[in-house]
């Protein structure tokens, strides 16, 4: 019995030790074999209001020449990875949340300013242990909209203006400036921009000139004493990782005058005054937002999301505009259709239209709408996306060239160029997709390409956001998983 008991004790100790070793990350009890270091599983939550477009391939563009306009689309077989995409276009309500966030951040900054009473509780400058931190606004401190003292009233009133004729109190759009910074990971990864000169050439037998200056350009911006935003592209020798940080200051208030300027000699004053602000238009797509403002919204939306995620924030990809290839891939649906729906033509046998566009010359209302319509009132395509044809055309992240996809890779294709202020204006064109409420049938086809200058907002251009999905799993669209071999 003593021998048996001794064996049990030894076995128990051995199991206990094995349990201890196997519970440590990076350790293994598999006889010294390399089994890899794991980490905690992370299930990416489905982003609110987005649908997953699974990775796949398509023939982008069209090999046929458009019969009406005589224009052909560059065509190429491409593949894209999976991404999340807004199921509907960004609405007035969503974009107004962005504008109000900018407004409230300005008010909080001023409430903490000694010139407006200097309430330090609106700004956080140290952590709970009293250690100094980078000063930032305290969003848990409410703005005293109704019970403000004299200094606070002055701070709140400073972001509003009064119409000189009607006396109406309005938000001062000129002050709605949003500042953000972007680290250019792609540029920093390029071998020619490595900080260590010996890493700039793959051929290690070639002598590297360590004294050679590497010149880099970056975007920066500032506001002068009169409140004017100045954007500059500066060029200087590469010195640190900070040279890959681009700074932008964007006035984010949409150009509501686009309704008048896009349509001369038309009675569109009501849209100009009310389309963005009236609650009846809450669920209509935002317009008058240029490409630079749409990018600013994507950055704000990311930061707004990441604030509450803690350590999990590092696993979440940033919101951005879709590439031209991603947009077309998503619009065509799972079967790669010429239009987002499966049926032939643009209307059913009963005369019901599948999208909001201009069905007839001068007859905008034939489809039931005069201008834009509420998002999502037409059926979604097979990817679960609404209004991928008509309603408003949509910004993409891709720079516009006539060569299109032919100038890009065939894997996750895109072409980017952040035009400097001093660049020729022609270099500031970005690709726009989908056609709009004012366009004929040809323009709402998924392959149709158009363009607009990045700093111009239109009454017929809006946008939606995407977010790359990390670590896609499961079947690839259009393929079958191989069968497992049976054991004999």
Tab-separated table of C-alpha atoms in Angstrom:
chain	number	residue	atom	x	y	z
A	1	UNK	CA	0.000	0.000	0.000
A	2	UNK	CA	2.864	2.342	0.742
A	3	UNK	CA	4.242	1.883	-2.781
A	4	UNK	CA	0.877	2.554	-4.358
A	5	UNK	CA	0.343	5.643	-2.218
A	6	UNK	CA	3.816	6.903	-3.124
A	7	UNK	CA	3.059	6.478	-6.833
A	8	UNK	CA	-0.185	8.422	-6.472
A	9	UNK	CA	1.602	11.287	-4.736
A	10	UNK	CA	4.330	11.467	-7.405
A	11	UNK	CA	1.760	11.350	-10.190
A	12	UNK	CA	-0.263	14.105	-8.552
A	13	UNK	CA	2.825	16.296	-8.201
A	14	UNK	CA	3.769	15.656	-11.832
A	15	UNK	CA	0.282	16.575	-13.035
A	16	UNK	CA	0.351	19.673	-10.876
A	17	UNK	CA	3.681	20.767	-12.346
A	18	UNK	CA	2.503	20.059	-15.890
A	19	UNK	CA	-0.598	22.124	-15.200
A	20	UNK	CA	1.533	25.011	-13.962
A	21	UNK	CA	3.811	24.945	-17.029
A	22	UNK	CA	1.014	24.628	-19.597
A	23	UNK	CA	-0.929	27.524	-18.085
A	24	UNK	CA	1.895	29.962	-18.778
A	25	UNK	CA	1.611	31.858	-22.050
A	26	UNK	CA	4.374	30.959	-24.470
A	27	UNK	CA	5.173	27.669	-22.712
A	28	UNK	CA	4.360	24.200	-23.899
A	29	UNK	CA	4.383	20.679	-22.508
A	30	UNK	CA	4.572	19.093	-25.961
A	31	UNK	CA	8.043	17.599	-25.631
A	32	UNK	CA	9.857	20.745	-26.680
A	33	UNK	CA	7.967	21.171	-29.979
A	34	UNK	CA	7.226	24.717	-31.189
A	35	UNK	CA	3.484	25.239	-30.940
A	36	UNK	CA	3.257	29.033	-31.167
A	37	UNK	CA	2.316	31.741	-28.712
A	38	UNK	CA	-1.374	32.412	-28.467
A	39	UNK	CA	-3.303	35.356	-27.167
A	40	UNK	CA	-6.729	36.068	-25.842
A	41	UNK	CA	-9.439	35.574	-28.426
A	42	UNK	CA	-10.926	38.813	-29.726
A	43	UNK	CA	-14.353	38.753	-31.315
A	44	UNK	CA	-14.719	41.923	-33.364
A	45	UNK	CA	-18.153	43.373	-32.651
A	46	UNK	CA	-20.368	44.111	-35.626
A	47	UNK	CA	-20.180	47.877	-36.168
A	48	UNK	CA	-23.502	49.640	-35.667
A	49	UNK	CA	-25.371	50.262	-38.928
A	50	UNK	CA	-22.845	48.350	-41.038
A	51	UNK	CA	-22.915	45.103	-42.995
A	52	UNK	CA	-20.031	42.773	-43.755
A	53	UNK	CA	-18.983	42.493	-47.392
A	54	UNK	CA	-17.034	39.241	-47.633
A	55	UNK	CA	-13.773	39.064	-49.546
A	56	UNK	CA	-13.962	38.085	-53.195
A	57	UNK	CA	-13.139	39.087	-56.748
A	58	UNK	CA	-14.785	40.684	-59.766
A	59	UNK	CA	-14.077	42.126	-63.180
A	60	UNK	CA	-14.046	45.793	-62.264
A	61	UNK	CA	-15.218	48.295	-64.864
A	62	UNK	CA	-16.875	47.478	-68.157
A	63	UNK	CA	-15.523	46.248	-71.479
A	64	UNK	CA	-18.580	47.665	-73.256
A	65	UNK	CA	-18.714	51.258	-74.484
A	66	UNK	CA	-21.650	53.214	-73.103
A	67	UNK	CA	-24.216	53.545	-75.905
A	68	UNK	CA	-25.393	57.006	-74.797
A	69	UNK	CA	-22.157	58.744	-73.819
A	70	UNK	CA	-19.649	56.730	-75.871
A	71	UNK	CA	-17.442	56.251	-72.812
A	72	UNK	CA	-15.752	53.015	-71.805
A	73	UNK	CA	-14.717	52.089	-68.270
A	74	UNK	CA	-11.209	50.682	-67.589
A	75	UNK	CA	-11.648	46.957	-66.927
A	76	UNK	CA	-9.561	44.485	-64.909
A	77	UNK	CA	-9.940	41.396	-62.736
A	78	UNK	CA	-9.326	42.359	-59.103
A	79	UNK	CA	-9.657	40.896	-55.605
A	80	UNK	CA	-10.529	42.661	-52.351
A	81	UNK	CA	-10.461	41.644	-48.705
A	82	UNK	CA	-13.508	41.682	-46.440
A	83	UNK	CA	-14.750	44.971	-45.029
A	84	UNK	CA	-17.649	46.457	-43.140
A	85	UNK	CA	-19.686	49.096	-44.967
A	86	UNK	CA	-22.447	51.459	-43.876
A	87	UNK	CA	-25.700	49.884	-45.000
A	88	UNK	CA	-27.019	53.387	-45.721
A	89	UNK	CA	-25.480	56.686	-46.718
A	90	UNK	CA	-24.382	59.002	-43.901
A	91	UNK	CA	-27.432	61.088	-43.019
A	92	UNK	CA	-27.951	64.702	-41.987
A	93	UNK	CA	-28.625	63.487	-38.453
A	94	UNK	CA	-25.335	61.573	-38.259
A	95	UNK	CA	-23.263	64.378	-39.707
A	96	UNK	CA	-24.982	66.949	-37.486
A	97	UNK	CA	-23.780	64.927	-34.469
A	98	UNK	CA	-20.242	65.524	-35.740
A	99	UNK	CA	-20.832	69.262	-36.169
A	100	UNK	CA	-22.369	69.547	-32.686
A	101	UNK	CA	-19.418	67.639	-31.198
A	102	UNK	CA	-17.083	70.221	-32.732
A	103	UNK	CA	-19.313	73.003	-31.407
A	104	UNK	CA	-19.353	71.544	-27.897
A	105	UNK	CA	-15.589	70.988	-27.878
A	106	UNK	CA	-15.063	74.680	-28.682
A	107	UNK	CA	-17.468	75.697	-25.893
A	108	UNK	CA	-15.735	73.434	-23.347
A	109	UNK	CA	-12.349	74.815	-24.351
A	110	UNK	CA	-13.607	78.347	-23.761
A	111	UNK	CA	-15.325	77.517	-20.487
A	112	UNK	CA	-11.906	76.412	-19.217
A	113	UNK	CA	-10.269	79.583	-20.571
A	114	UNK	CA	-9.591	82.309	-17.916
A	115	UNK	CA	-11.036	84.840	-20.388
A	116	UNK	CA	-14.433	83.139	-19.870
A	117	UNK	CA	-14.247	82.420	-16.146
A	118	UNK	CA	-11.589	79.689	-16.239
A	119	UNK	CA	-13.605	76.718	-14.937
A	120	UNK	CA	-10.825	74.109	-14.694
A	121	UNK	CA	-13.306	71.247	-14.312
A	122	UNK	CA	-13.959	71.370	-18.079
A	123	UNK	CA	-10.402	70.217	-18.743
A	124	UNK	CA	-8.454	67.248	-17.388
A	125	UNK	CA	-4.760	67.866	-16.756
A	126	UNK	CA	-3.931	65.098	-14.270
A	127	UNK	CA	-5.057	61.531	-13.602
A	128	UNK	CA	-6.851	60.199	-10.529
A	129	UNK	CA	-3.504	59.825	-8.764
A	130	UNK	CA	-2.583	63.449	-9.344
A	131	UNK	CA	-0.010	62.657	-12.036
A	132	UNK	CA	0.106	65.100	-15.001
A	133	UNK	CA	-1.426	63.944	-18.286
A	134	UNK	CA	-1.786	65.529	-21.703
A	135	UNK	CA	-4.501	68.169	-21.177
A	136	UNK	CA	-7.808	67.126	-22.746
A	137	UNK	CA	-11.451	68.087	-22.488
A	138	UNK	CA	-13.685	66.618	-19.798
A	139	UNK	CA	-16.695	65.305	-21.682
A	140	UNK	CA	-18.331	64.138	-18.463
A	141	UNK	CA	-18.767	67.762	-17.419
A	142	UNK	CA	-22.059	69.033	-18.806
A	143	UNK	CA	-22.338	72.367	-20.575
A	144	UNK	CA	-24.654	74.661	-18.567
A	145	UNK	CA	-27.043	75.433	-21.415
A	146	UNK	CA	-29.833	76.697	-19.134
A	147	UNK	CA	-28.209	77.640	-15.807
A	148	UNK	CA	-25.072	79.498	-16.854
A	149	UNK	CA	-23.454	82.407	-15.060
A	150	UNK	CA	-22.377	85.534	-16.912
A	151	UNK	CA	-18.978	84.203	-17.993
A	152	UNK	CA	-20.434	80.862	-19.056
A	153	UNK	CA	-23.159	82.556	-21.079
A	154	UNK	CA	-20.474	84.547	-22.861
A	155	UNK	CA	-18.531	81.353	-23.696
A	156	UNK	CA	-21.639	79.607	-25.035
A	157	UNK	CA	-22.784	82.646	-27.008
A	158	UNK	CA	-19.363	82.966	-28.650
A	159	UNK	CA	-20.039	80.086	-31.101
A	160	UNK	CA	-23.259	81.642	-32.370
A	161	UNK	CA	-23.917	84.599	-34.623
A	162	UNK	CA	-26.959	86.694	-35.494
A	163	UNK	CA	-28.308	87.136	-38.999
A	164	UNK	CA	-27.945	90.837	-39.820
A	165	UNK	CA	-31.372	91.082	-41.443
A	166	UNK	CA	-33.688	88.649	-39.642
A	167	UNK	CA	-31.979	88.728	-36.254
A	168	UNK	CA	-32.071	84.900	-36.211
A	169	UNK	CA	-29.561	83.233	-33.876
A	170	UNK	CA	-27.424	80.790	-35.864
A	171	UNK	CA	-24.423	78.585	-35.331
A	172	UNK	CA	-21.316	80.389	-36.574
A	173	UNK	CA	-20.277	77.944	-39.292
A	174	UNK	CA	-16.913	79.642	-39.795
A	175	UNK	CA	-15.798	78.502	-36.320
A	176	UNK	CA	-16.634	74.807	-36.791
A	177	UNK	CA	-13.013	73.762	-37.319
A	178	UNK	CA	-11.871	70.205	-36.553
A	179	UNK	CA	-8.185	69.426	-36.045
A	180	UNK	CA	-6.832	65.910	-36.352
A	181	UNK	CA	-3.600	64.057	-37.012
A	182	UNK	CA	-2.932	60.969	-39.122
A	183	UNK	CA	0.159	58.761	-39.016
A	184	UNK	CA	1.084	57.639	-42.544
A	185	UNK	CA	1.904	53.967	-41.955
A	186	UNK	CA	2.325	53.233	-45.675
A	187	UNK	CA	4.942	55.941	-46.184
A	188	UNK	CA	6.778	55.028	-42.989
A	189	UNK	CA	7.000	51.419	-44.206
A	190	UNK	CA	8.674	52.300	-47.504
A	191	UNK	CA	12.285	51.207	-47.542
A	192	UNK	CA	13.561	54.503	-48.931
A	193	UNK	CA	12.251	56.317	-45.845
A	194	UNK	CA	13.837	54.079	-43.196
A	195	UNK	CA	15.494	56.013	-40.385
A	196	UNK	CA	18.404	53.556	-40.373
A	197	UNK	CA	20.306	54.134	-43.667
A	198	UNK	CA	21.426	50.481	-43.781
A	199	UNK	CA	17.804	49.359	-44.121
A	200	UNK	CA	17.198	51.376	-47.293
A	201	UNK	CA	18.711	48.830	-49.638
A	202	UNK	CA	17.945	45.105	-49.736
A	203	UNK	CA	21.332	44.313	-51.263
A	204	UNK	CA	23.521	44.238	-48.164
A	205	UNK	CA	26.723	44.178	-50.260
A	206	UNK	CA	26.055	47.701	-51.543
A	207	UNK	CA	27.617	50.469	-49.523
A	208	UNK	CA	25.075	52.953	-48.148
A	209	UNK	CA	25.812	56.644	-47.984
A	210	UNK	CA	24.985	57.365	-44.360
A	211	UNK	CA	25.358	61.114	-44.906
A	212	UNK	CA	22.707	61.280	-47.645
A	213	UNK	CA	19.736	63.437	-46.702
A	214	UNK	CA	16.335	61.871	-47.306
A	215	UNK	CA	13.762	64.549	-48.088
A	216	UNK	CA	10.187	63.963	-47.003
A	217	UNK	CA	6.995	65.994	-47.379
A	218	UNK	CA	4.124	66.135	-44.926
A	219	UNK	CA	0.869	68.037	-44.515
A	220	UNK	CA	0.429	70.540	-41.744
A	221	UNK	CA	-2.090	73.265	-40.955
A	222	UNK	CA	-2.598	76.245	-38.676
A	223	UNK	CA	-5.131	79.016	-38.032
A	224	UNK	CA	-3.889	82.608	-38.191
A	225	UNK	CA	-4.941	85.454	-35.899
A	226	UNK	CA	-7.875	86.336	-38.151
A	227	UNK	CA	-9.277	82.790	-37.979
A	228	UNK	CA	-8.249	81.721	-41.491
A	229	UNK	CA	-7.131	78.107	-41.944
A	230	UNK	CA	-3.806	77.668	-43.730
A	231	UNK	CA	-2.849	74.258	-45.062
A	232	UNK	CA	0.752	73.707	-46.085
A	233	UNK	CA	2.776	70.829	-47.441
A	234	UNK	CA	6.235	71.206	-45.972
A	235	UNK	CA	9.378	69.527	-47.262
A	236	UNK	CA	12.295	68.781	-44.983
A	237	UNK	CA	15.015	66.200	-44.236
A	238	UNK	CA	13.801	63.008	-42.571
A	239	UNK	CA	14.701	63.096	-38.886
A	240	UNK	CA	12.204	61.038	-36.863
A	241	UNK	CA	8.945	59.095	-36.955
A	242	UNK	CA	7.115	62.362	-36.341
A	243	UNK	CA	7.835	63.272	-39.960
A	244	UNK	CA	5.134	60.768	-40.944
A	245	UNK	CA	2.438	62.576	-38.946
A	246	UNK	CA	0.115	64.755	-41.062
A	247	UNK	CA	-1.970	67.473	-39.414
A	248	UNK	CA	-5.271	68.727	-40.812
A	249	UNK	CA	-7.657	71.467	-39.765
A	250	UNK	CA	-10.966	71.220	-41.608
A	251	UNK	CA	-14.017	73.421	-41.396
A	252	UNK	CA	-16.655	70.715	-41.170
A	253	UNK	CA	-19.890	72.652	-41.716
A	254	UNK	CA	-21.420	71.484	-45.023
A	255	UNK	CA	-21.810	73.937	-47.902
A	256	UNK	CA	-25.556	74.513	-47.699
A	257	UNK	CA	-25.343	77.035	-50.554
A	258	UNK	CA	-24.660	74.165	-52.970
A	259	UNK	CA	-28.405	73.941	-53.651
A	260	UNK	CA	-28.311	77.417	-55.180
A	261	UNK	CA	-24.870	77.282	-56.783
A	262	UNK	CA	-25.376	73.863	-58.419
A	263	UNK	CA	-28.642	74.945	-60.033
A	264	UNK	CA	-28.714	78.454	-61.430
A	265	UNK	CA	-32.149	80.024	-61.990
A	266	UNK	CA	-33.895	77.449	-59.792
A	267	UNK	CA	-36.035	78.039	-56.694
A	268	UNK	CA	-33.934	76.036	-54.232
A	269	UNK	CA	-33.675	78.546	-51.388
A	270	UNK	CA	-35.729	76.296	-49.073
A	271	UNK	CA	-33.224	73.447	-49.439
A	272	UNK	CA	-30.356	75.856	-48.838
A	273	UNK	CA	-31.886	77.101	-45.573
A	274	UNK	CA	-33.477	73.932	-44.188
A	275	UNK	CA	-32.130	70.723	-45.757
A	276	UNK	CA	-29.301	70.235	-43.248
A	277	UNK	CA	-31.021	71.567	-40.129
A	278	UNK	CA	-34.746	70.743	-40.370
A	279	UNK	CA	-35.770	67.524	-38.528
A	280	UNK	CA	-37.916	66.454	-41.492
A	281	UNK	CA	-34.669	65.844	-43.392
A	282	UNK	CA	-32.933	63.942	-40.560
A	283	UNK	CA	-32.789	60.611	-42.420
A	284	UNK	CA	-31.902	62.107	-45.793
A	285	UNK	CA	-28.285	61.771	-47.000
A	286	UNK	CA	-26.034	64.668	-46.054
A	287	UNK	CA	-24.857	66.709	-49.048
A	288	UNK	CA	-22.592	69.697	-49.527
A	289	UNK	CA	-19.835	67.733	-47.775
A	290	UNK	CA	-16.560	67.714	-49.680
A	291	UNK	CA	-13.979	64.929	-49.726
A	292	UNK	CA	-11.837	66.560	-47.043
A	293	UNK	CA	-14.838	66.910	-44.718
A	294	UNK	CA	-15.857	63.293	-45.332
A	295	UNK	CA	-12.372	62.153	-44.292
A	296	UNK	CA	-12.578	64.329	-41.169
A	297	UNK	CA	-15.908	62.651	-40.287
A	298	UNK	CA	-14.286	59.205	-40.645
A	299	UNK	CA	-11.484	60.222	-38.288
A	300	UNK	CA	-13.907	61.672	-35.713
A	301	UNK	CA	-16.146	58.603	-35.925
A	302	UNK	CA	-13.135	56.401	-35.190
A	303	UNK	CA	-12.002	58.422	-32.201
A	304	UNK	CA	-15.588	58.621	-30.924
A	305	UNK	CA	-15.752	54.805	-31.018
A	306	UNK	CA	-12.326	54.101	-29.540
A	307	UNK	CA	-12.791	56.281	-26.451
A	308	UNK	CA	-14.777	53.574	-24.660
A	309	UNK	CA	-12.942	50.434	-25.807
A	310	UNK	CA	-9.857	50.546	-23.578
A	311	UNK	CA	-7.158	48.036	-24.549
A	312	UNK	CA	-9.374	46.473	-27.230
A	313	UNK	CA	-9.084	49.687	-29.254
A	314	UNK	CA	-5.791	48.494	-30.774
A	315	UNK	CA	-7.613	45.669	-32.575
A	316	UNK	CA	-10.198	47.925	-34.241
A	317	UNK	CA	-9.537	49.264	-37.720
A	318	UNK	CA	-10.276	52.905	-38.419
A	319	UNK	CA	-13.327	54.152	-40.317
A	320	UNK	CA	-12.431	55.462	-43.757
A	321	UNK	CA	-13.867	56.134	-47.188
A	322	UNK	CA	-14.113	53.058	-49.428
A	323	UNK	CA	-11.636	52.603	-52.239
A	324	UNK	CA	-13.092	52.795	-55.720
A	325	UNK	CA	-12.662	49.023	-56.054
A	326	UNK	CA	-14.345	48.262	-52.733
A	327	UNK	CA	-17.259	50.505	-53.654
A	328	UNK	CA	-17.887	48.795	-57.000
A	329	UNK	CA	-17.417	45.318	-55.516
A	330	UNK	CA	-19.985	46.093	-52.817
A	331	UNK	CA	-22.446	47.759	-55.212
A	332	UNK	CA	-22.543	44.907	-57.711
A	333	UNK	CA	-23.749	42.459	-55.069
A	334	UNK	CA	-22.903	38.803	-54.719
A	335	UNK	CA	-23.518	38.047	-58.391
A	336	UNK	CA	-21.549	41.001	-59.826
A	337	UNK	CA	-24.590	42.594	-61.478
A	338	UNK	CA	-24.336	45.698	-63.662
A	339	UNK	CA	-26.829	47.395	-61.325
A	340	UNK	CA	-27.321	46.687	-57.589
A	341	UNK	CA	-30.464	44.643	-58.214
A	342	UNK	CA	-31.007	41.311	-59.968
A	343	UNK	CA	-33.807	42.403	-62.279
A	344	UNK	CA	-33.266	43.717	-65.787
A	345	UNK	CA	-33.832	47.426	-66.262
A	346	UNK	CA	-34.494	50.099	-63.653
A	347	UNK	CA	-38.192	49.521	-62.936
A	348	UNK	CA	-40.592	46.646	-62.349
A	349	UNK	CA	-43.409	45.668	-64.696
A	350	UNK	CA	-45.731	47.763	-62.520
A	351	UNK	CA	-43.567	50.841	-63.120
A	352	UNK	CA	-42.005	50.901	-59.647
A	353	UNK	CA	-38.439	52.161	-59.810
A	354	UNK	CA	-35.574	50.456	-57.993
A	355	UNK	CA	-33.644	53.651	-57.233
A	356	UNK	CA	-33.904	57.425	-56.949
A	357	UNK	CA	-32.525	58.917	-60.171
A	358	UNK	CA	-33.762	60.956	-63.140
A	359	UNK	CA	-35.762	58.471	-65.241
A	360	UNK	CA	-36.697	60.906	-67.969
A	361	UNK	CA	-35.429	64.152	-69.458
A	362	UNK	CA	-36.554	66.917	-67.091
A	363	UNK	CA	-38.892	64.563	-65.203
A	364	UNK	CA	-37.288	64.076	-61.815
A	365	UNK	CA	-40.524	62.959	-60.132
A	366	UNK	CA	-41.260	59.925	-62.299
A	367	UNK	CA	-39.630	57.740	-59.623
A	368	UNK	CA	-41.599	59.446	-56.846
A	369	UNK	CA	-38.906	61.918	-55.741
A	370	UNK	CA	-37.842	65.392	-56.754
A	371	UNK	CA	-34.460	65.625	-55.001
A	372	UNK	CA	-32.894	63.181	-52.535
A	373	UNK	CA	-35.034	60.671	-50.670
A	374	UNK	CA	-34.799	59.190	-47.181
A	375	UNK	CA	-32.054	56.606	-47.064
A	376	UNK	CA	-33.116	52.976	-47.273
A	377	UNK	CA	-36.582	53.344	-48.815
A	378	UNK	CA	-35.586	51.244	-51.844
A	379	UNK	CA	-34.663	47.578	-51.507
A	380	UNK	CA	-31.131	46.621	-50.498
A	381	UNK	CA	-28.822	44.728	-52.837
A	382	UNK	CA	-27.684	41.178	-52.110
A	383	UNK	CA	-24.949	42.512	-49.799
A	384	UNK	CA	-27.590	44.239	-47.661
A	385	UNK	CA	-26.608	47.748	-48.861
A	386	UNK	CA	-29.151	50.450	-49.683
A	387	UNK	CA	-28.960	53.226	-52.297
A	388	UNK	CA	-25.822	51.953	-54.040
A	389	UNK	CA	-27.395	53.416	-57.175
A	390	UNK	CA	-28.882	56.903	-57.200
A	391	UNK	CA	-30.024	59.096	-54.293
A	392	UNK	CA	-26.569	60.663	-53.893
A	393	UNK	CA	-23.306	59.821	-55.620
A	394	UNK	CA	-20.604	58.881	-53.119
A	395	UNK	CA	-17.012	59.872	-52.437
A	396	UNK	CA	-14.308	57.215	-52.563
A	397	UNK	CA	-10.763	57.468	-51.224
A	398	UNK	CA	-9.261	56.922	-54.679
A	399	UNK	CA	-7.693	59.687	-56.736
A	400	UNK	CA	-9.322	60.031	-60.170
A	401	UNK	CA	-7.329	59.117	-63.271
A	402	UNK	CA	-8.532	58.129	-66.733
A	403	UNK	CA	-6.535	54.880	-66.437
A	404	UNK	CA	-8.499	53.943	-63.321
A	405	UNK	CA	-7.895	50.387	-62.106
A	406	UNK	CA	-5.302	49.800	-64.851
A	407	UNK	CA	-2.888	51.972	-62.854
A	408	UNK	CA	-3.434	49.985	-59.645
A	409	UNK	CA	-2.611	46.599	-58.149
A	410	UNK	CA	-5.042	43.752	-58.774
A	411	UNK	CA	-5.176	43.026	-55.009
A	412	UNK	CA	-7.025	45.579	-52.845
A	413	UNK	CA	-6.473	48.171	-55.607
A	414	UNK	CA	-6.434	51.875	-54.862
A	415	UNK	CA	-4.528	54.998	-55.818
A	416	UNK	CA	-3.940	57.746	-53.278
A	417	UNK	CA	-2.527	61.229	-53.597
A	418	UNK	CA	-2.854	63.948	-50.994
A	419	UNK	CA	-2.696	66.996	-53.207
A	420	UNK	CA	-0.784	69.950	-51.815
A	421	UNK	CA	-2.294	73.409	-51.966
A	422	UNK	CA	0.250	74.443	-54.593
A	423	UNK	CA	-0.480	71.427	-56.842
A	424	UNK	CA	-2.328	71.946	-60.134
A	425	UNK	CA	-6.048	71.888	-59.520
A	426	UNK	CA	-6.454	68.893	-61.839
A	427	UNK	CA	-4.556	66.730	-59.317
A	428	UNK	CA	-7.239	67.325	-56.702
A	429	UNK	CA	-9.892	65.159	-58.345
A	430	UNK	CA	-11.283	62.159	-56.439
A	431	UNK	CA	-13.398	59.335	-57.806
A	432	UNK	CA	-17.145	59.518	-57.212
A	433	UNK	CA	-19.415	56.508	-57.681
A	434	UNK	CA	-23.075	55.524	-57.854
A	435	UNK	CA	-24.804	58.411	-59.604
A	436	UNK	CA	-27.444	60.549	-57.935
A	437	UNK	CA	-31.006	61.766	-57.884
A	438	UNK	CA	-30.255	64.144	-60.784
A	439	UNK	CA	-28.498	61.593	-63.054
A	440	UNK	CA	-29.801	59.430	-65.921
A	441	UNK	CA	-29.745	55.641	-65.992
A	442	UNK	CA	-26.205	55.311	-67.406
A	443	UNK	CA	-24.702	57.208	-64.467
A	444	UNK	CA	-26.157	54.947	-61.780
A	445	UNK	CA	-24.536	51.758	-63.113
A	446	UNK	CA	-22.016	50.241	-60.717
A	447	UNK	CA	-19.108	50.574	-63.166
A	448	UNK	CA	-19.732	54.236	-64.029
A	449	UNK	CA	-16.958	56.584	-62.894
A	450	UNK	CA	-17.134	60.311	-62.332
A	451	UNK	CA	-15.030	62.790	-60.378
A	452	UNK	CA	-15.119	65.952	-58.301
A	453	UNK	CA	-12.502	68.218	-56.762
A	454	UNK	CA	-11.686	67.263	-53.187
A	455	UNK	CA	-12.555	70.679	-51.736
A	456	UNK	CA	-15.951	71.055	-53.465
A	457	UNK	CA	-19.270	70.039	-51.906
A	458	UNK	CA	-22.253	69.281	-54.134
A	459	UNK	CA	-25.984	68.885	-53.618
A	460	UNK	CA	-25.787	65.466	-55.240
A	461	UNK	CA	-22.691	63.965	-53.562
A	462	UNK	CA	-22.656	62.259	-50.153
A	463	UNK	CA	-20.676	59.367	-48.708
A	464	UNK	CA	-20.633	56.264	-46.545
A	465	UNK	CA	-17.846	54.759	-44.411
A	466	UNK	CA	-16.095	51.400	-44.435
A	467	UNK	CA	-13.881	49.552	-41.969
A	468	UNK	CA	-11.500	46.707	-42.816
A	469	UNK	CA	-12.322	43.403	-41.146
A	470	UNK	CA	-9.265	41.816	-39.546
A	471	UNK	CA	-8.606	38.083	-39.791
A	472	UNK	CA	-11.436	37.076	-42.101
A	473	UNK	CA	-12.483	33.465	-41.824
A	474	UNK	CA	-14.802	31.063	-43.543
A	475	UNK	CA	-15.513	30.384	-47.204
A	476	UNK	CA	-14.337	32.750	-49.894
A	477	UNK	CA	-17.174	33.973	-52.083
A	478	UNK	CA	-17.456	31.851	-55.190
A	479	UNK	CA	-15.409	28.890	-53.923
A	480	UNK	CA	-16.102	25.675	-52.047
A	481	UNK	CA	-14.118	24.296	-49.152
A	482	UNK	CA	-12.178	21.115	-50.053
A	483	UNK	CA	-13.603	17.842	-48.772
A	484	UNK	CA	-11.754	16.036	-46.035
A	485	UNK	CA	-10.086	12.780	-47.089
A	486	UNK	CA	-11.513	9.650	-45.495
A	487	UNK	CA	-9.235	7.350	-43.552
A	488	UNK	CA	-8.903	3.873	-44.938
